[in-house]
Amino acid sequence: QVQLQESGPGLVKPLQTLSLTCTVSGGSISSGRYYWSWIRQPAGKGLEWIGRVYTSGSTNYNPSLKSRVTMSVDTSKNQFSLKLNSVTATDTAVYYCAREHFSGYDYYFDYWGQGTLVTVSS
Amino acid sequence: SYELTQPPSVSVSPGQTARITCSGDALPKKYAYWYQQRPGQAPVLVIYKDSERPSGIPERFSGSSSGTTVTLTISGVQAEDEADYYCQSADSSGTVFGGGTKLTVL
């Protein structure tokens, strides 16, 4: 059974960089049929896709966040990471990491982490 | 990028049928997926490839597609189905979620 677990600071100061890591267990992050994604959800609001990273290190980002986002993968640790710079209060949200299955035209999230709340405040 | 539009809320009585729609210009060319999210929990996939149901999801959940609209149907709604539901679609350049629909079981 694949499991994902987010880790990182729960409080970040404005204009600093939010850094989160997702540790994958029960399966290899190097499997070729999955993207590794970050999704966030402000309190009381909907899901927002932040971006994805492939095992090769290639990335796709949400155009609205692209200028501030960097994602990477560490296959030796079975982890992938998110960095979001110049954060403001609007970046306060629960951040989820998730595995995105893909095959042809088929893309969906089959495993999710439990989510971690990140608050941006001084 | 493209958008997916859902109604903010749907209300039904127990035992009735709930229908939640998701509209988007790209949907005729892409599959849609549906997730159920209960308060304080991560989303769970309930429909994939427009109308397929993952193992472990009750048969009362079904999906359909017509043109630019996909629909999640929950037949014989139960109290435990009260949750937020999100549609999602994707391609090689990225993923988009609908705004979500809160299903209230009266």
PDB file of C-alpha atoms in Angstrom:
ATOM      1  CA  GLN A   1       0.000   0.000   0.000  1.00  0.00           C
ATOM      2  CA  VAL A   2       1.488   3.294  -1.120  1.00  0.00           C
ATOM      3  CA  GLN A   3       1.593   6.035   1.502  1.00  0.00           C
ATOM      4  CA  LEU A   4       2.563   9.685   1.196  1.00  0.00           C
ATOM      5  CA  GLN A   5       3.507  11.938   4.100  1.00  0.00           C
ATOM      6  CA  GLU A   6       4.052  15.684   3.968  1.00  0.00           C
ATOM      7  CA  SER A   7       6.582  17.360   6.245  1.00  0.00           C
ATOM      8  CA  GLY A   8       7.833  20.887   6.772  1.00  0.00           C
ATOM      9  CA  PRO A   9       7.283  24.050   8.794  1.00  0.00           C
ATOM     10  CA  GLY A  10       3.714  24.879   9.719  1.00  0.00           C
ATOM     11  CA  LEU A  11       4.435  28.580   9.978  1.00  0.00           C
ATOM     12  CA  VAL A  12       6.221  30.723   7.401  1.00  0.00           C
ATOM     13  CA  LYS A  13       6.830  34.463   7.540  1.00  0.00           C
ATOM     14  CA  PRO A  14       5.584  36.714   4.733  1.00  0.00           C
ATOM     15  CA  LEU A  15       7.931  37.064   1.769  1.00  0.00           C
ATOM     16  CA  GLN A  16       9.915  34.010   2.850  1.00  0.00           C
ATOM     17  CA  THR A  17      10.030  30.614   1.123  1.00  0.00           C
ATOM     18  CA  LEU A  18       7.639  27.789   1.931  1.00  0.00           C
ATOM     19  CA  SER A  19       9.397  24.422   1.759  1.00  0.00           C
ATOM     20  CA  LEU A  20       7.667  21.053   1.998  1.00  0.00           C
ATOM     21  CA  THR A  21       8.798  17.487   1.432  1.00  0.00           C
ATOM     22  CA  CYS A  22       6.694  14.453   0.641  1.00  0.00           C
ATOM     23  CA  THR A  23       8.039  11.035   1.602  1.00  0.00           C
ATOM     24  CA  VAL A  24       6.703   8.080  -0.368  1.00  0.00           C
ATOM     25  CA  SER A  25       6.560   4.621   1.177  1.00  0.00           C
ATOM     26  CA  GLY A  26       5.239   1.298  -0.079  1.00  0.00           C
ATOM     27  CA  GLY A  27       6.371   1.965  -3.649  1.00  0.00           C
ATOM     28  CA  SER A  28       9.190   3.469  -5.664  1.00  0.00           C
ATOM     29  CA  ILE A  29       9.048   7.103  -6.710  1.00  0.00           C
ATOM     30  CA  SER A  30      11.036   6.034  -9.779  1.00  0.00           C
ATOM     31  CA  SER A  31       8.126   4.121 -11.274  1.00  0.00           C
ATOM     32  CA  GLY A  32       7.599   5.396 -14.796  1.00  0.00           C
ATOM     33  CA  ARG A  33       3.810   5.703 -14.776  1.00  0.00           C
ATOM     34  CA  TYR A  34       3.343   8.420 -12.182  1.00  0.00           C
ATOM     35  CA  TYR A  35       3.687  12.118 -11.679  1.00  0.00           C
ATOM     36  CA  TRP A  36       4.251  13.427  -8.153  1.00  0.00           C
ATOM     37  CA  SER A  37       2.073  16.425  -7.427  1.00  0.00           C
ATOM     38  CA  TRP A  38       1.300  19.153  -4.949  1.00  0.00           C
ATOM     39  CA  ILE A  39      -2.213  20.462  -4.382  1.00  0.00           C
ATOM     40  CA  ARG A  40      -3.381  23.029  -1.869  1.00  0.00           C
ATOM     41  CA  GLN A  41      -6.663  24.006  -0.277  1.00  0.00           C
ATOM     42  CA  PRO A  42      -7.277  27.247   1.646  1.00  0.00           C
ATOM     43  CA  ALA A  43      -9.679  26.890   4.536  1.00  0.00           C
ATOM     44  CA  GLY A  44     -13.250  26.594   3.283  1.00  0.00           C
ATOM     45  CA  LYS A  45     -12.196  26.743  -0.362  1.00  0.00           C
ATOM     46  CA  GLY A  46     -11.559  24.370  -3.232  1.00  0.00           C
ATOM     47  CA  LEU A  47      -8.590  22.377  -4.424  1.00  0.00           C
ATOM     48  CA  GLU A  48      -5.867  24.155  -6.365  1.00  0.00           C
ATOM     49  CA  TRP A  49      -3.287  22.189  -8.327  1.00  0.00           C
ATOM     50  CA  ILE A  50       0.183  23.647  -7.780  1.00  0.00           C
ATOM     51  CA  GLY A  51       2.260  21.443 -10.051  1.00  0.00           C
ATOM     52  CA  ARG A  52       3.845  18.060 -10.703  1.00  0.00           C
ATOM     53  CA  VAL A  53       7.283  16.566 -11.049  1.00  0.00           C
ATOM     54  CA  TYR A  54       8.257  13.432 -12.921  1.00  0.00           C
ATOM     55  CA  THR A  55      10.947  11.012 -11.811  1.00  0.00           C
ATOM     56  CA  SER A  56      13.270  12.491 -14.453  1.00  0.00           C
ATOM     57  CA  GLY A  57      12.936  15.908 -12.803  1.00  0.00           C
ATOM     58  CA  SER A  58      10.738  17.419 -15.530  1.00  0.00           C
ATOM     59  CA  THR A  59       7.973  19.640 -14.189  1.00  0.00           C
ATOM     60  CA  ASN A  60       4.644  21.232 -15.011  1.00  0.00           C
ATOM     61  CA  TYR A  61       3.335  24.129 -12.934  1.00  0.00           C
ATOM     62  CA  ASN A  62       0.049  25.964 -12.530  1.00  0.00           C
ATOM     63  CA  PRO A  63       0.443  29.095 -14.690  1.00  0.00           C
ATOM     64  CA  SER A  64      -0.845  31.271 -11.852  1.00  0.00           C
ATOM     65  CA  LEU A  65       1.977  30.117  -9.545  1.00  0.00           C
ATOM     66  CA  LYS A  66       4.699  29.273 -12.023  1.00  0.00           C
ATOM     67  CA  SER A  67       6.879  32.296 -11.277  1.00  0.00           C
ATOM     68  CA  ARG A  68       7.175  31.335  -7.581  1.00  0.00           C
ATOM     69  CA  VAL A  69       7.245  27.509  -7.630  1.00  0.00           C
ATOM     70  CA  THR A  70      10.066  25.000  -7.809  1.00  0.00           C
ATOM     71  CA  MET A  71       9.577  21.243  -7.510  1.00  0.00           C
ATOM     72  CA  SER A  72      12.213  18.543  -7.367  1.00  0.00           C
ATOM     73  CA  VAL A  73      12.555  14.828  -6.780  1.00  0.00           C
ATOM     74  CA  ASP A  74      15.147  12.858  -4.777  1.00  0.00           C
ATOM     75  CA  THR A  75      14.934   9.243  -5.895  1.00  0.00           C
ATOM     76  CA  SER A  76      17.588   8.112  -3.393  1.00  0.00           C
ATOM     77  CA  LYS A  77      15.321   9.168  -0.520  1.00  0.00           C
ATOM     78  CA  ASN A  78      12.017   8.386  -2.289  1.00  0.00           C
ATOM     79  CA  GLN A  79      10.962  11.982  -1.732  1.00  0.00           C
ATOM     80  CA  PHE A  80       9.809  14.967  -3.710  1.00  0.00           C
ATOM     81  CA  SER A  81       9.718  18.593  -2.672  1.00  0.00           C
ATOM     82  CA  LEU A  82       7.948  21.907  -3.117  1.00  0.00           C
ATOM     83  CA  LYS A  83       9.362  25.392  -2.751  1.00  0.00           C
ATOM     84  CA  LEU A  84       7.085  28.419  -3.012  1.00  0.00           C
ATOM     85  CA  ASN A  85       8.832  31.752  -2.641  1.00  0.00           C
ATOM     86  CA  SER A  86       7.684  35.234  -1.692  1.00  0.00           C
ATOM     87  CA  VAL A  87       4.681  33.898   0.203  1.00  0.00           C
ATOM     88  CA  THR A  88       1.807  36.039   1.453  1.00  0.00           C
ATOM     89  CA  ALA A  89      -1.232  35.369   3.609  1.00  0.00           C
ATOM     90  CA  THR A  90      -3.094  34.111   0.524  1.00  0.00           C
ATOM     91  CA  ASP A  91      -0.721  31.144   0.433  1.00  0.00           C
ATOM     92  CA  THR A  92      -2.062  29.931   3.790  1.00  0.00           C
ATOM     93  CA  ALA A  93      -3.626  26.532   3.082  1.00  0.00           C
ATOM     94  CA  VAL A  94      -3.550  22.809   3.657  1.00  0.00           C
ATOM     95  CA  TYR A  95      -0.937  21.435   1.284  1.00  0.00           C
ATOM     96  CA  TYR A  96      -1.363  17.903  -0.052  1.00  0.00           C
ATOM     97  CA  CYS A  97       1.112  15.767  -1.908  1.00  0.00           C
ATOM     98  CA  ALA A  98      -0.375  13.171  -4.226  1.00  0.00           C
ATOM     99  CA  ARG A  99       0.525  10.524  -6.775  1.00  0.00           C
ATOM    100  CA  GLU A 100      -0.912  11.161 -10.233  1.00  0.00           C
ATOM    101  CA  HIS A 101      -1.319   8.091 -12.393  1.00  0.00           C
ATOM    102  CA  PHE A 102      -1.017   8.632 -16.114  1.00  0.00           C
ATOM    103  CA  SER A 103      -1.533   6.388 -19.109  1.00  0.00           C
ATOM    104  CA  GLY A 104      -2.356   7.777 -22.515  1.00  0.00           C
ATOM    105  CA  TYR A 105      -5.178  10.281 -21.946  1.00  0.00           C
ATOM    106  CA  ASP A 106      -5.834   8.976 -18.472  1.00  0.00           C
ATOM    107  CA  TYR A 107      -4.627  11.151 -15.567  1.00  0.00           C
ATOM    108  CA  TYR A 108      -5.877  10.879 -12.015  1.00  0.00           C
ATOM    109  CA  PHE A 109      -4.778  11.076  -8.400  1.00  0.00           C
ATOM    110  CA  ASP A 110      -4.862   7.675  -6.749  1.00  0.00           C
ATOM    111  CA  TYR A 111      -2.947   8.288  -3.511  1.00  0.00           C
ATOM    112  CA  TRP A 112      -2.866  11.388  -1.329  1.00  0.00           C
ATOM    113  CA  GLY A 113      -1.024  12.457   1.763  1.00  0.00           C
ATOM    114  CA  GLN A 114      -3.042  13.489   4.802  1.00  0.00           C
ATOM    115  CA  GLY A 115      -2.263  17.147   4.171  1.00  0.00           C
ATOM    116  CA  THR A 116      -0.304  19.658   6.213  1.00  0.00           C
ATOM    117  CA  LEU A 117      -1.463  23.122   7.239  1.00  0.00           C
ATOM    118  CA  VAL A 118       0.922  25.925   6.379  1.00  0.00           C
ATOM    119  CA  THR A 119       0.164  29.352   7.793  1.00  0.00           C
ATOM    120  CA  VAL A 120       1.824  32.490   6.493  1.00  0.00           C
ATOM    121  CA  SER A 121       2.085  35.033   9.286  1.00  0.00           C
ATOM    122  CA  SER A 122       4.639  37.230  10.973  1.00  0.00           C
TER     123      SER A 122
ATOM    124  CA  SER B   1      -5.222  26.748 -19.447  1.00  0.00           C
ATOM    125  CA  TYR B   2      -8.900  25.845 -19.226  1.00  0.00           C
ATOM    126  CA  GLU B   3     -11.594  25.932 -16.560  1.00  0.00           C
ATOM    127  CA  LEU B   4     -14.077  23.494 -15.072  1.00  0.00           C
ATOM    128  CA  THR B   5     -17.326  24.885 -13.665  1.00  0.00           C
ATOM    129  CA  GLN B   6     -19.421  23.219 -10.966  1.00  0.00           C
ATOM    130  CA  PRO B   7     -22.498  24.408  -9.080  1.00  0.00           C
ATOM    131  CA  PRO B   8     -21.531  25.503  -5.547  1.00  0.00           C
ATOM    132  CA  SER B   9     -24.155  23.370  -3.874  1.00  0.00           C
ATOM    133  CA  VAL B  10     -26.679  20.588  -4.407  1.00  0.00           C
ATOM    134  CA  SER B  11     -29.231  19.410  -1.856  1.00  0.00           C
ATOM    135  CA  VAL B  12     -31.214  16.181  -1.831  1.00  0.00           C
ATOM    136  CA  SER B  13     -33.214  14.124   0.633  1.00  0.00           C
ATOM    137  CA  PRO B  14     -32.038  10.654   1.650  1.00  0.00           C
ATOM    138  CA  GLY B  15     -32.916   8.030  -0.926  1.00  0.00           C
ATOM    139  CA  GLN B  16     -33.212  10.520  -3.762  1.00  0.00           C
ATOM    140  CA  THR B  17     -30.824  10.958  -6.689  1.00  0.00           C
ATOM    141  CA  ALA B  18     -28.185  13.668  -6.676  1.00  0.00           C
ATOM    142  CA  ARG B  19     -26.676  14.964  -9.889  1.00  0.00           C
ATOM    143  CA  ILE B  20     -23.591  17.159  -9.889  1.00  0.00           C
ATOM    144  CA  THR B  21     -22.435  18.687 -13.148  1.00  0.00           C
ATOM    145  CA  CYS B  22     -19.047  19.863 -14.337  1.00  0.00           C
ATOM    146  CA  SER B  23     -18.709  21.930 -17.501  1.00  0.00           C
ATOM    147  CA  GLY B  24     -15.680  22.825 -19.554  1.00  0.00           C
ATOM    148  CA  ASP B  25     -14.812  23.425 -23.177  1.00  0.00           C
ATOM    149  CA  ALA B  26     -11.986  20.894 -23.040  1.00  0.00           C
ATOM    150  CA  LEU B  27     -14.110  18.027 -21.730  1.00  0.00           C
ATOM    151  CA  PRO B  28     -15.023  16.571 -25.142  1.00  0.00           C
ATOM    152  CA  LYS B  29     -11.293  15.944 -25.635  1.00  0.00           C
ATOM    153  CA  LYS B  30     -10.284  14.921 -22.114  1.00  0.00           C
ATOM    154  CA  TYR B  31     -11.416  12.460 -19.490  1.00  0.00           C
ATOM    155  CA  ALA B  32     -12.989  13.728 -16.288  1.00  0.00           C
ATOM    156  CA  TYR B  33     -12.517  12.390 -12.790  1.00  0.00           C
ATOM    157  CA  TRP B  34     -14.532  12.882  -9.608  1.00  0.00           C
ATOM    158  CA  TYR B  35     -13.318  13.063  -6.009  1.00  0.00           C
ATOM    159  CA  GLN B  36     -15.249  13.003  -2.751  1.00  0.00           C
ATOM    160  CA  GLN B  37     -13.827  15.002   0.133  1.00  0.00           C
ATOM    161  CA  ARG B  38     -15.230  14.744   3.621  1.00  0.00           C
ATOM    162  CA  PRO B  39     -14.341  17.410   6.213  1.00  0.00           C
ATOM    163  CA  GLY B  40     -10.787  17.151   7.445  1.00  0.00           C
ATOM    164  CA  GLN B  41      -9.904  14.364   5.023  1.00  0.00           C
ATOM    165  CA  ALA B  42      -8.000  14.061   1.777  1.00  0.00           C
ATOM    166  CA  PRO B  43     -10.032  13.612  -1.428  1.00  0.00           C
ATOM    167  CA  VAL B  44     -10.942  10.120  -2.588  1.00  0.00           C
ATOM    168  CA  LEU B  45     -11.400   9.134  -6.240  1.00  0.00           C
ATOM    169  CA  VAL B  46     -14.979   7.962  -6.892  1.00  0.00           C
ATOM    170  CA  ILE B  47     -15.166   8.056 -10.722  1.00  0.00           C
ATOM    171  CA  TYR B  48     -12.393   7.871 -13.328  1.00  0.00           C
ATOM    172  CA  LYS B  49     -12.361   8.156 -17.132  1.00  0.00           C
ATOM    173  CA  ASP B  50     -15.794   9.862 -17.098  1.00  0.00           C
ATOM    174  CA  SER B  51     -17.775   6.822 -15.959  1.00  0.00           C
ATOM    175  CA  GLU B  52     -15.594   4.101 -14.470  1.00  0.00           C
ATOM    176  CA  ARG B  53     -15.887   3.270 -10.786  1.00  0.00           C
ATOM    177  CA  PRO B  54     -12.806   2.291  -8.749  1.00  0.00           C
ATOM    178  CA  SER B  55     -12.954  -0.846  -6.666  1.00  0.00           C
ATOM    179  CA  GLY B  56     -14.465  -0.220  -3.268  1.00  0.00           C
ATOM    180  CA  ILE B  57     -16.711   2.632  -4.417  1.00  0.00           C
ATOM    181  CA  PRO B  58     -20.431   1.848  -3.973  1.00  0.00           C
ATOM    182  CA  GLU B  59     -22.480   1.124  -7.092  1.00  0.00           C
ATOM    183  CA  ARG B  60     -24.733   4.093  -6.369  1.00  0.00           C
ATOM    184  CA  PHE B  61     -21.956   6.330  -7.708  1.00  0.00           C
ATOM    185  CA  SER B  62     -21.931   6.677 -11.495  1.00  0.00           C
ATOM    186  CA  GLY B  63     -20.646   9.104 -14.090  1.00  0.00           C
ATOM    187  CA  SER B  64     -21.613  10.191 -17.576  1.00  0.00           C
ATOM    188  CA  SER B  65     -20.452  12.572 -20.256  1.00  0.00           C
ATOM    189  CA  SER B  66     -22.208  14.585 -22.918  1.00  0.00           C
ATOM    190  CA  GLY B  67     -20.434  17.235 -24.940  1.00  0.00           C
ATOM    191  CA  THR B  68     -18.878  19.842 -22.689  1.00  0.00           C
ATOM    192  CA  THR B  69     -20.568  18.534 -19.519  1.00  0.00           C
ATOM    193  CA  VAL B  70     -19.857  15.568 -17.300  1.00  0.00           C
ATOM    194  CA  THR B  71     -22.202  14.476 -14.532  1.00  0.00           C
ATOM    195  CA  LEU B  72     -21.693  12.621 -11.280  1.00  0.00           C
ATOM    196  CA  THR B  73     -24.858  10.806 -10.240  1.00  0.00           C
ATOM    197  CA  ILE B  74     -25.427   9.392  -6.780  1.00  0.00           C
ATOM    198  CA  SER B  75     -28.497   7.168  -6.674  1.00  0.00           C
ATOM    199  CA  GLY B  76     -30.228   6.454  -3.398  1.00  0.00           C
ATOM    200  CA  VAL B  77     -28.240   9.107  -1.545  1.00  0.00           C
ATOM    201  CA  GLN B  78     -27.233   8.231   1.992  1.00  0.00           C
ATOM    202  CA  ALA B  79     -26.303  10.538   4.862  1.00  0.00           C
ATOM    203  CA  GLU B  80     -22.674   9.444   4.554  1.00  0.00           C
ATOM    204  CA  ASP B  81     -22.553  10.878   1.021  1.00  0.00           C
ATOM    205  CA  GLU B  82     -22.715  14.419   2.388  1.00  0.00           C
ATOM    206  CA  ALA B  83     -19.368  15.870   1.309  1.00  0.00           C
ATOM    207  CA  ASP B  84     -17.659  18.132  -1.182  1.00  0.00           C
ATOM    208  CA  TYR B  85     -17.232  16.779  -4.697  1.00  0.00           C
ATOM    209  CA  TYR B  86     -14.628  17.935  -7.194  1.00  0.00           C
ATOM    210  CA  CYS B  87     -14.230  17.215 -10.874  1.00  0.00           C
ATOM    211  CA  GLN B  88     -10.753  17.138 -12.363  1.00  0.00           C
ATOM    212  CA  SER B  89      -9.262  16.895 -15.811  1.00  0.00           C
ATOM    213  CA  ALA B  90      -5.711  16.855 -17.050  1.00  0.00           C
ATOM    214  CA  ASP B  91      -3.288  16.417 -19.878  1.00  0.00           C
ATOM    215  CA  SER B  92       0.458  16.327 -20.330  1.00  0.00           C
ATOM    216  CA  SER B  93       0.761  20.020 -19.508  1.00  0.00           C
ATOM    217  CA  GLY B  94      -1.163  20.077 -16.272  1.00  0.00           C
ATOM    218  CA  THR B  95      -4.225  19.440 -14.143  1.00  0.00           C
ATOM    219  CA  VAL B  96      -7.332  21.484 -13.402  1.00  0.00           C
ATOM    220  CA  PHE B  97      -9.932  21.065 -10.667  1.00  0.00           C
ATOM    221  CA  GLY B  98     -13.464  22.351 -10.700  1.00  0.00           C
ATOM    222  CA  GLY B  99     -14.463  24.710  -7.909  1.00  0.00           C
ATOM    223  CA  GLY B 100     -16.235  21.985  -5.973  1.00  0.00           C
ATOM    224  CA  THR B 101     -19.849  21.219  -5.096  1.00  0.00           C
ATOM    225  CA  LYS B 102     -21.105  20.810  -1.556  1.00  0.00           C
ATOM    226  CA  LEU B 103     -23.654  17.994  -1.413  1.00  0.00           C
ATOM    227  CA  THR B 104     -26.085  18.411   1.447  1.00  0.00           C
ATOM    228  CA  VAL B 105     -28.293  15.516   2.490  1.00  0.00           C
ATOM    229  CA  LEU B 106     -31.410  17.063   3.981  1.00  0.00           C
TER     230      LEU B 106
END
